[in-house]
Amino acid sequence: MNDDHIDFGSLDPLRDPERVERALRKIARRAAPLLAARRAPRTAFQQVARWRRPMLAAAAVIMIASVSALLRFGGSSAESAPPTVAEVVGVPSTLAGWVRSDSLPTPGEIVVSLETTQ
Amino acid sequence: MADTPPVPDRELVQRARVGDAGAFDTLVRRYYRAAYAVALSACGSAMDAEDVCQDAFIKAIERLDDCRDPSRFGGWLLRIVRNRAHNLREYQRVRSGPPVDVVNPASDADAARATELGELRGRLEEALAELSPVQREVVLLHDLDGWKHREIAEAIGTSEGMARQHLFNARKALRARLGDTAVREHIHE
């Protein structure tokens, strides 16, 4: 043993074994339900919850990569503009324009519009 | 008699994670004195140190899945002990004055011996209170629980050289303080 040691024997909790055993029993009592819960089979939700941290980290990485890719390569030109709902459904653009403008077309305009779409 | 090698922390932690009470009990027994040493160095009172230890072990079993490196369970546990001790000190500071340590009356017939021991404890606690928190922790882990410099350095997040330096300074300060007290007592006699 090293002679420089300070003798902390009087502060040693193991000096009073009964007291230490009481403390250890108290810890064991309080820990028992927690250990029992660990022995119980996990539900699907608990299984997923265990992966929450890696999943959050992965989501954050994907988000950062997506945002940086959009900022770098995302164009603002009309060519890359997304199609409107009317275009996707197949409504003629003239008709969609009338609906948006809230103005009534003349019968002649309707006929012309239908002819051009056919 | 051939000693069986101790079960490594990593294995005990893995078994405790699936609810093995025996494995958890072994961990508690293995680290109780170290946890107590750190709690005592932070709280300065034996009663508070005991409470902090108990809370820390319960917190440890609650959060055992967060222990990323089970082979370093000891260092991870001591961080919990430090946090619990800090929380207790804050609670006491807000709620009232300084903590009061209740001295248990001697249960055996040797009351004189108990008094002597109590006085010695008091002197040591006073001397420890003069040290910095890290010095207290280092000297108690080394001289009370027999931790190696490398283990202490890992636990407190410093280099082995710095851990040695803290120990040297702590012992020097303690000897100066305890020596002074002894001299004063001698003069009074």
Tab-separated table of C-alpha atoms in Angstrom:
chain	number	residue	atom	x	y	z
A	1	MET	CA	0.000	0.000	0.000
A	2	ASN	CA	1.039	3.546	-0.606
A	3	ASP	CA	2.168	5.381	2.537
A	4	ASP	CA	0.703	8.617	1.243
A	5	HIS	CA	-2.812	7.278	1.619
A	6	ILE	CA	-5.126	9.320	3.806
A	7	ASP	CA	-7.016	7.052	6.179
A	8	PHE	CA	-10.689	7.610	5.425
A	9	GLY	CA	-11.705	4.551	7.417
A	10	SER	CA	-14.022	6.551	9.638
A	11	LEU	CA	-15.941	7.745	6.568
A	12	ASP	CA	-16.150	4.293	5.000
A	13	PRO	CA	-19.793	3.220	4.690
A	14	LEU	CA	-18.692	-0.439	4.845
A	15	ARG	CA	-17.517	0.174	8.402
A	16	ASP	CA	-21.151	-0.388	9.398
A	17	PRO	CA	-22.172	-3.512	7.422
A	18	GLU	CA	-25.687	-3.626	8.879
A	19	ARG	CA	-26.373	-0.094	7.764
A	20	VAL	CA	-25.045	-0.834	4.279
A	21	GLU	CA	-27.173	-3.981	4.043
A	22	ARG	CA	-30.228	-1.941	5.021
A	23	ALA	CA	-29.404	0.572	2.292
A	24	LEU	CA	-28.865	-2.215	-0.273
A	25	ARG	CA	-32.175	-3.850	0.677
A	26	LYS	CA	-33.912	-0.514	0.258
A	27	ILE	CA	-32.406	-0.103	-3.202
A	28	ALA	CA	-33.410	-3.674	-4.119
A	29	ARG	CA	-36.986	-3.039	-2.924
A	30	ARG	CA	-37.293	0.133	-4.982
A	31	ALA	CA	-35.675	-1.460	-8.017
A	32	ALA	CA	-37.824	-4.629	-7.933
A	33	PRO	CA	-40.815	-3.269	-9.905
A	34	LEU	CA	-38.471	-1.684	-12.459
A	35	LEU	CA	-36.639	-4.975	-12.962
A	36	ALA	CA	-39.953	-6.857	-13.176
A	37	ALA	CA	-41.078	-4.460	-15.908
A	38	ARG	CA	-37.870	-5.243	-17.788
A	39	ARG	CA	-38.579	-8.974	-17.557
A	40	ALA	CA	-42.084	-8.540	-18.977
A	41	PRO	CA	-42.366	-8.989	-22.769
A	42	ARG	CA	-42.337	-5.707	-24.637
A	43	THR	CA	-45.299	-4.548	-26.680
A	44	ALA	CA	-44.821	-3.586	-30.325
A	45	PHE	CA	-45.055	0.084	-29.350
A	46	GLN	CA	-42.308	-0.334	-26.719
A	47	GLN	CA	-40.121	-2.094	-29.269
A	48	VAL	CA	-40.536	0.843	-31.642
A	49	ALA	CA	-40.044	3.345	-28.821
A	50	ARG	CA	-36.622	1.836	-28.115
A	51	TRP	CA	-35.599	2.935	-31.602
A	52	ARG	CA	-36.871	6.487	-31.213
A	53	ARG	CA	-33.435	8.049	-30.895
A	54	PRO	CA	-31.823	6.452	-33.977
A	55	MET	CA	-35.032	7.110	-35.922
A	56	LEU	CA	-35.056	10.787	-34.924
A	57	ALA	CA	-31.384	11.071	-35.849
A	58	ALA	CA	-31.979	9.428	-39.240
A	59	ALA	CA	-34.977	11.685	-39.892
A	60	ALA	CA	-32.896	14.755	-39.043
A	61	VAL	CA	-30.126	13.663	-41.437
A	62	ILE	CA	-32.629	13.036	-44.253
A	63	MET	CA	-34.283	16.399	-43.624
A	64	ILE	CA	-30.963	18.275	-43.689
A	65	ALA	CA	-29.921	16.464	-46.879
A	66	SER	CA	-33.278	17.179	-48.548
A	67	VAL	CA	-33.308	20.851	-47.610
A	68	SER	CA	-29.729	21.378	-48.743
A	69	ALA	CA	-30.456	19.555	-52.050
A	70	LEU	CA	-33.541	21.694	-52.631
A	71	LEU	CA	-31.649	24.883	-51.885
A	72	ARG	CA	-28.834	23.860	-54.201
A	73	PHE	CA	-30.653	22.334	-57.159
A	74	GLY	CA	-34.271	23.482	-56.763
A	75	GLY	CA	-35.206	25.719	-59.787
A	76	SER	CA	-37.672	28.574	-59.774
A	77	SER	CA	-38.345	28.589	-63.543
A	78	ALA	CA	-41.825	28.083	-65.022
A	79	GLU	CA	-40.685	24.833	-66.661
A	80	SER	CA	-40.302	23.113	-63.336
A	81	ALA	CA	-43.550	24.492	-61.882
A	82	PRO	CA	-45.809	21.681	-60.680
A	83	PRO	CA	-48.977	20.966	-62.740
A	84	THR	CA	-52.252	22.379	-61.463
A	85	VAL	CA	-55.103	20.181	-60.241
A	86	ALA	CA	-57.181	21.132	-63.301
A	87	GLU	CA	-54.423	19.939	-65.630
A	88	VAL	CA	-54.075	16.666	-63.804
A	89	VAL	CA	-57.846	15.979	-63.856
A	90	GLY	CA	-58.089	16.944	-67.567
A	91	VAL	CA	-60.238	20.070	-67.317
A	92	PRO	CA	-59.479	22.428	-70.217
A	93	SER	CA	-57.392	25.362	-69.084
A	94	THR	CA	-59.924	27.830	-70.542
A	95	LEU	CA	-62.673	26.365	-68.355
A	96	ALA	CA	-60.430	26.432	-65.294
A	97	GLY	CA	-59.668	30.074	-66.057
A	98	TRP	CA	-63.396	30.937	-66.121
A	99	VAL	CA	-63.929	29.208	-62.781
A	100	ARG	CA	-61.045	31.082	-61.202
A	101	SER	CA	-62.024	34.449	-62.666
A	102	ASP	CA	-65.658	34.020	-61.554
A	103	SER	CA	-66.939	35.503	-64.870
A	104	LEU	CA	-69.582	33.954	-67.120
A	105	PRO	CA	-68.433	32.940	-70.629
A	106	THR	CA	-70.556	33.677	-73.661
A	107	PRO	CA	-72.091	30.697	-75.542
A	108	GLY	CA	-69.683	31.357	-78.418
A	109	GLU	CA	-66.649	31.111	-76.114
A	110	ILE	CA	-67.962	27.765	-74.747
A	111	VAL	CA	-68.339	26.327	-78.248
A	112	VAL	CA	-64.853	27.489	-79.271
A	113	SER	CA	-63.374	26.057	-76.102
A	114	LEU	CA	-64.988	22.641	-76.542
A	115	GLU	CA	-63.936	22.487	-80.189
A	116	THR	CA	-60.332	23.226	-79.404
A	117	THR	CA	-60.154	20.564	-76.686
A	118	GLN	CA	-61.596	17.796	-78.873
B	1	MET	CA	-8.545	-21.408	-3.036
B	2	ALA	CA	-8.860	-20.262	-6.627
B	3	ASP	CA	-10.817	-17.025	-6.971
B	4	THR	CA	-13.325	-16.943	-9.792
B	5	PRO	CA	-12.792	-13.850	-11.916
B	6	PRO	CA	-15.431	-11.184	-11.355
B	7	VAL	CA	-18.195	-10.983	-13.916
B	8	PRO	CA	-17.433	-8.010	-16.164
B	9	ASP	CA	-19.650	-4.930	-15.931
B	10	ARG	CA	-20.673	-5.311	-19.567
B	11	GLU	CA	-22.248	-8.697	-18.906
B	12	LEU	CA	-23.920	-7.590	-15.673
B	13	VAL	CA	-25.423	-4.555	-17.400
B	14	GLN	CA	-26.749	-6.678	-20.241
B	15	ARG	CA	-28.344	-9.086	-17.770
B	16	ALA	CA	-29.794	-6.253	-15.668
B	17	ARG	CA	-31.304	-4.772	-18.836
B	18	VAL	CA	-33.491	-7.832	-19.183
B	19	GLY	CA	-34.475	-7.684	-15.520
B	20	ASP	CA	-31.912	-9.907	-13.787
B	21	ALA	CA	-32.144	-8.754	-10.162
B	22	GLY	CA	-28.998	-10.677	-9.180
B	23	ALA	CA	-26.917	-8.899	-11.815
B	24	PHE	CA	-28.227	-5.530	-10.670
B	25	ASP	CA	-27.488	-6.393	-7.040
B	26	THR	CA	-23.894	-7.270	-7.987
B	27	LEU	CA	-23.500	-3.921	-9.725
B	28	VAL	CA	-24.900	-2.090	-6.705
B	29	ARG	CA	-22.540	-3.893	-4.333
B	30	ARG	CA	-19.577	-3.339	-6.652
B	31	TYR	CA	-20.132	0.408	-6.945
B	32	TYR	CA	-21.836	1.317	-3.675
B	33	ARG	CA	-18.694	2.630	-1.988
B	34	ALA	CA	-17.553	4.573	-5.060
B	35	ALA	CA	-21.015	6.077	-5.459
B	36	TYR	CA	-21.003	6.943	-1.756
B	37	ALA	CA	-17.560	8.548	-2.068
B	38	VAL	CA	-18.704	10.784	-4.918
B	39	ALA	CA	-21.970	11.616	-3.168
B	40	LEU	CA	-20.105	12.445	0.042
B	41	SER	CA	-17.650	14.624	-1.836
B	42	ALA	CA	-20.575	16.543	-3.330
B	43	CYS	CA	-22.912	16.701	-0.326
B	44	GLY	CA	-20.496	16.730	2.609
B	45	SER	CA	-22.934	14.775	4.746
B	46	ALA	CA	-23.133	11.026	5.289
B	47	MET	CA	-26.936	10.986	5.498
B	48	ASP	CA	-27.349	12.910	2.265
B	49	ALA	CA	-24.715	10.759	0.587
B	50	GLU	CA	-26.708	7.624	1.431
B	51	ASP	CA	-29.918	9.104	0.034
B	52	VAL	CA	-28.155	10.282	-3.106
B	53	CYS	CA	-26.658	6.815	-3.608
B	54	GLN	CA	-30.027	5.131	-3.382
B	55	ASP	CA	-31.663	7.575	-5.778
B	56	ALA	CA	-28.774	7.258	-8.201
B	57	PHE	CA	-29.004	3.461	-8.370
B	58	ILE	CA	-32.752	3.649	-8.986
B	59	LYS	CA	-32.207	6.244	-11.698
B	60	ALA	CA	-29.533	3.984	-13.177
B	61	ILE	CA	-31.871	1.010	-13.507
B	62	GLU	CA	-34.530	3.294	-15.008
B	63	ARG	CA	-32.109	4.587	-17.628
B	64	LEU	CA	-29.952	1.529	-18.132
B	65	ASP	CA	-30.730	1.479	-21.851
B	66	ASP	CA	-29.025	4.885	-22.134
B	67	CYS	CA	-25.694	3.463	-20.923
B	68	ARG	CA	-23.994	3.360	-24.313
B	69	ASP	CA	-20.834	1.589	-23.185
B	70	PRO	CA	-21.781	-1.009	-20.539
B	71	SER	CA	-18.111	-1.786	-19.889
B	72	ARG	CA	-17.872	1.763	-18.488
B	73	PHE	CA	-20.893	1.466	-16.256
B	74	GLY	CA	-18.964	2.888	-13.286
B	75	GLY	CA	-18.206	6.225	-14.911
B	76	TRP	CA	-21.759	6.479	-16.225
B	77	LEU	CA	-23.186	5.750	-12.755
B	78	LEU	CA	-20.955	8.358	-11.098
B	79	ARG	CA	-22.293	11.001	-13.485
B	80	ILE	CA	-25.795	10.155	-12.275
B	81	VAL	CA	-24.584	10.390	-8.664
B	82	ARG	CA	-23.113	13.849	-9.318
B	83	ASN	CA	-26.362	15.029	-10.909
B	84	ARG	CA	-28.495	13.701	-8.066
B	85	ALA	CA	-26.181	15.306	-5.494
B	86	HIS	CA	-26.350	18.610	-7.374
B	87	ASN	CA	-30.150	18.425	-7.468
B	88	LEU	CA	-30.294	17.687	-3.744
B	89	ARG	CA	-28.012	20.621	-2.934
B	90	GLU	CA	-30.129	22.943	-5.061
B	91	TYR	CA	-33.299	21.667	-3.393
B	92	GLN	CA	-31.817	22.227	0.077
B	93	ARG	CA	-30.512	25.652	-0.872
B	94	VAL	CA	-33.929	26.780	-2.074
B	95	ARG	CA	-35.894	25.134	0.694
B	96	SER	CA	-33.865	25.993	3.772
B	97	GLY	CA	-30.424	26.494	5.181
B	98	PRO	CA	-27.486	24.129	5.115
B	99	PRO	CA	-28.165	20.393	5.465
B	100	VAL	CA	-28.249	19.037	8.970
B	101	ASP	CA	-26.502	15.750	9.503
B	102	VAL	CA	-28.147	13.667	12.182
B	103	VAL	CA	-25.644	11.752	14.247
B	104	ASN	CA	-26.937	8.358	15.276
B	105	PRO	CA	-26.388	7.531	18.923
B	106	ALA	CA	-24.039	4.644	19.530
B	107	SER	CA	-25.967	1.407	19.555
B	108	ASP	CA	-23.324	-0.578	21.416
B	109	ALA	CA	-21.830	-0.136	24.839
B	110	ASP	CA	-18.637	1.410	23.547
B	111	ALA	CA	-19.941	4.966	23.509
B	112	ALA	CA	-16.493	6.481	23.982
B	113	ARG	CA	-15.216	4.763	20.869
B	114	ALA	CA	-18.248	5.979	18.923
B	115	THR	CA	-17.657	9.535	20.098
B	116	GLU	CA	-14.022	9.353	19.104
B	117	LEU	CA	-14.998	8.013	15.703
B	118	GLY	CA	-17.595	10.760	15.323
B	119	GLU	CA	-14.991	13.414	16.114
B	120	LEU	CA	-12.580	11.926	13.610
B	121	ARG	CA	-15.307	11.878	10.972
B	122	GLY	CA	-16.141	15.476	11.737
B	123	ARG	CA	-12.517	16.555	11.335
B	124	LEU	CA	-12.158	14.665	8.092
B	125	GLU	CA	-15.402	16.122	6.725
B	126	GLU	CA	-14.307	19.633	7.671
B	127	ALA	CA	-10.943	19.109	6.020
B	128	LEU	CA	-12.582	17.690	2.897
B	129	ALA	CA	-14.888	20.697	2.725
B	130	GLU	CA	-11.816	22.889	2.163
B	131	LEU	CA	-10.959	21.048	-1.062
B	132	SER	CA	-12.369	21.667	-4.509
B	133	PRO	CA	-15.159	19.267	-5.591
B	134	VAL	CA	-12.879	17.465	-8.038
B	135	GLN	CA	-10.108	17.088	-5.442
B	136	ARG	CA	-12.592	15.628	-2.944
B	137	GLU	CA	-13.866	13.161	-5.513
B	138	VAL	CA	-10.392	12.074	-6.590
B	139	VAL	CA	-8.994	11.600	-3.100
B	140	LEU	CA	-12.068	9.697	-1.887
B	141	LEU	CA	-12.222	7.416	-4.922
B	142	HIS	CA	-8.503	6.680	-4.632
B	143	ASP	CA	-7.959	6.462	-0.894
B	144	LEU	CA	-11.390	5.272	0.219
B	145	ASP	CA	-12.398	2.918	-2.589
B	146	GLY	CA	-9.006	2.101	-4.116
B	147	TRP	CA	-9.672	3.269	-7.677
B	148	LYS	CA	-6.690	3.471	-10.011
B	149	HIS	CA	-5.550	6.764	-11.554
B	150	ARG	CA	-6.666	5.621	-15.007
B	151	GLU	CA	-10.158	4.725	-13.746
B	152	ILE	CA	-10.480	8.044	-11.914
B	153	ALA	CA	-9.315	9.959	-14.979
B	154	GLU	CA	-11.990	8.237	-17.088
B	155	ALA	CA	-14.677	8.830	-14.489
B	156	ILE	CA	-14.013	12.546	-14.097
B	157	GLY	CA	-13.188	13.114	-17.769
B	158	THR	CA	-9.572	14.212	-17.486
B	159	SER	CA	-6.079	12.900	-18.157
B	160	GLU	CA	-4.302	10.471	-15.879
B	161	GLY	CA	-1.654	13.107	-15.180
B	162	MET	CA	-4.275	15.604	-14.057
B	163	ALA	CA	-5.921	12.973	-11.860
B	164	ARG	CA	-2.558	12.366	-10.165
B	165	GLN	CA	-2.090	16.103	-9.727
B	166	HIS	CA	-5.529	16.481	-8.128
B	167	LEU	CA	-4.712	13.638	-5.749
B	168	PHE	CA	-1.362	15.134	-4.808
B	169	ASN	CA	-2.882	18.567	-4.146
B	170	ALA	CA	-5.793	17.098	-2.207
B	171	ARG	CA	-3.551	15.060	0.083
B	172	LYS	CA	-1.233	17.997	0.642
B	173	ALA	CA	-4.138	20.246	1.605
B	174	LEU	CA	-5.668	17.591	3.848
B	175	ARG	CA	-2.392	16.953	5.653
B	176	ALA	CA	-1.873	20.663	6.169
B	177	ARG	CA	-5.387	21.074	7.499
B	178	LEU	CA	-5.447	17.992	9.711
B	179	GLY	CA	-1.927	18.713	10.920
B	180	ASP	CA	-2.912	22.255	11.884
B	181	THR	CA	-5.890	20.978	13.830
B	182	ALA	CA	-3.714	18.509	15.703
B	183	VAL	CA	-1.237	21.246	16.590
B	184	ARG	CA	-4.013	23.511	17.865
B	185	GLU	CA	-5.439	20.719	20.029
B	186	HIS	CA	-2.011	20.062	21.474
B	187	ILE	CA	-1.574	23.730	22.405
B	188	HIS	CA	-5.013	23.852	24.092
B	189	GLU	CA	-4.083	20.845	26.216
